[in-house]
Amino acid sequence: MLNIVHMKVNGKEVELAVDERESLLDTLRSRLGLTSVKKGCEVGECGACTVLVNGEAIDSCIYLTMWADGKSVMTVEGLKGPNGELSPIQKAFIEEAAVQCGFCTPGLIMSAVEIVGTGKKYNREELKKLISGHLCRCTGYENILNAMERIVEEVYRTSHPEEA
C-alpha cells in the first residue's frame, strides 16, 4: 500500500508516494539521489546510513520513510554552505585526516552534527561512547575522535566565551 509522505529534506519540501515498508535509506538514496547515505549492514549496526531526523541521529536503514512524515531530514548534502563550502565539521574531519575510504564518514559526520548541536563539552571517553554505533574499518577511530574533540571544543568555546 502506498502512503503520501510530506517531509523536509535538506531544507526542501518533498512529497512522495511510498510503500509503507520502504526504508528512509532507500528513499533518500534511490528516489532522491542523496548518495552520501550509505547502505551498509541494513540492520542498524554500522552507522553508515546515519541521518538526522528533527535533529536526532538515526539509522535510516531501520527507519521507515512514512515515520518521517511531517519531519525534517538532513543528510551530509544538506551541510554545504550557500556557495558549496564545507561545514566546520567536514573541515575538521579533513584537517585531522579522519577520512580514508569515506564509507563511514557521512554517518559519522551526521552524528557529529547532533553531538555538536547539544552545545555540551564532551571528553574523549564520552565521544567514544557516542560514536559506538559506527563501524570504521580504515582509521582505527583516533583521527575521527581528534576531529570530533576539536569541533566540540571549538563550538563550546564559541558558545561559552566566559569559560575560555
mmCIF file of C-alpha atoms in Angstrom, residues 12-73:
data_model
loop_
_atom_site.group_PDB
_atom_site.id
_atom_site.type_symbol
_atom_site.label_atom_id
_atom_site.label_comp_id
_atom_site.label_asym_id
_atom_site.label_seq_id
_atom_site.Cartn_x
_atom_site.Cartn_y
_atom_site.Cartn_z
ATOM 1 C CA LYS A 12 13.470 21.465 0.720
ATOM 2 C CA GLU A 13 9.853 20.317 0.916
ATOM 3 C CA VAL A 14 9.360 16.844 -0.549
ATOM 4 C CA GLU A 15 6.148 14.948 -1.268
ATOM 5 C CA LEU A 16 6.381 11.274 -2.208
ATOM 6 C CA ALA A 17 4.143 8.257 -2.523
ATOM 7 C CA VAL A 18 5.997 5.492 -0.687
ATOM 8 C CA ASP A 19 5.362 1.874 0.125
ATOM 9 C CA GLU A 20 4.696 1.526 3.846
ATOM 10 C CA ARG A 21 7.675 -0.868 4.084
ATOM 11 C CA GLU A 22 10.192 1.436 2.371
ATOM 12 C CA SER A 23 13.150 2.475 4.482
ATOM 13 C CA LEU A 24 14.242 6.081 4.684
ATOM 14 C CA LEU A 25 17.639 4.887 3.430
ATOM 15 C CA ASP A 26 16.121 3.586 0.194
ATOM 16 C CA THR A 27 14.024 6.726 -0.263
ATOM 17 C CA LEU A 28 16.987 9.041 0.217
ATOM 18 C CA ARG A 29 19.413 7.089 -1.973
ATOM 19 C CA SER A 30 17.239 5.641 -4.712
ATOM 20 C CA ARG A 31 14.463 8.163 -5.070
ATOM 21 C CA LEU A 32 16.100 11.432 -4.038
ATOM 22 C CA GLY A 33 19.668 10.690 -5.226
ATOM 23 C CA LEU A 34 21.294 11.503 -1.869
ATOM 24 C CA THR A 35 24.177 9.085 -2.119
ATOM 25 C CA SER A 36 26.023 10.277 0.984
ATOM 26 C CA VAL A 37 23.625 7.986 2.844
ATOM 27 C CA LYS A 38 25.453 4.671 2.593
ATOM 28 C CA LYS A 39 23.856 1.249 2.508
ATOM 29 C CA GLY A 40 25.935 -0.916 4.824
ATOM 30 C CA CYS A 41 24.515 -3.561 7.117
ATOM 31 C CA GLU A 42 20.786 -2.778 6.638
ATOM 32 C CA VAL A 43 20.087 -3.813 10.254
ATOM 33 C CA GLY A 44 21.104 -0.680 12.204
ATOM 34 C CA GLU A 45 24.526 -1.903 13.312
ATOM 35 C CA CYS A 46 27.130 0.000 11.269
ATOM 36 C CA GLY A 47 26.014 3.662 11.274
ATOM 37 C CA ALA A 48 26.840 4.237 7.591
ATOM 38 C CA CYS A 49 23.264 5.323 6.896
ATOM 39 C CA THR A 50 23.023 7.829 9.759
ATOM 40 C CA VAL A 51 20.965 10.940 9.029
ATOM 41 C CA LEU A 52 19.271 13.484 11.259
ATOM 42 C CA VAL A 53 15.508 13.409 11.697
ATOM 43 C CA ASN A 54 14.355 16.531 13.533
ATOM 44 C CA GLY A 55 17.946 16.919 14.712
ATOM 45 C CA GLU A 56 18.305 13.389 16.094
ATOM 46 C CA ALA A 57 20.794 10.943 14.560
ATOM 47 C CA ILE A 58 19.025 7.782 13.383
ATOM 48 C CA ASP A 59 19.926 4.706 11.334
ATOM 49 C CA SER A 60 17.892 5.302 8.186
ATOM 50 C CA CYS A 61 18.094 1.635 7.175
ATOM 51 C CA ILE A 62 15.724 0.655 10.004
ATOM 52 C CA TYR A 63 13.588 3.806 9.934
ATOM 53 C CA LEU A 64 10.562 3.719 7.670
ATOM 54 C CA THR A 65 10.040 6.658 5.343
ATOM 55 C CA MET A 66 6.438 7.002 6.481
ATOM 56 C CA TRP A 67 7.707 7.719 10.016
ATOM 57 C CA ALA A 68 9.393 10.836 8.593
ATOM 58 C CA ASP A 69 6.052 12.322 7.548
ATOM 59 C CA GLY A 70 5.941 15.948 8.697
ATOM 60 C CA LYS A 71 9.549 15.867 9.859
ATOM 61 C CA SER A 72 12.837 17.412 8.808
ATOM 62 C CA VAL A 73 15.580 15.123 7.452
#
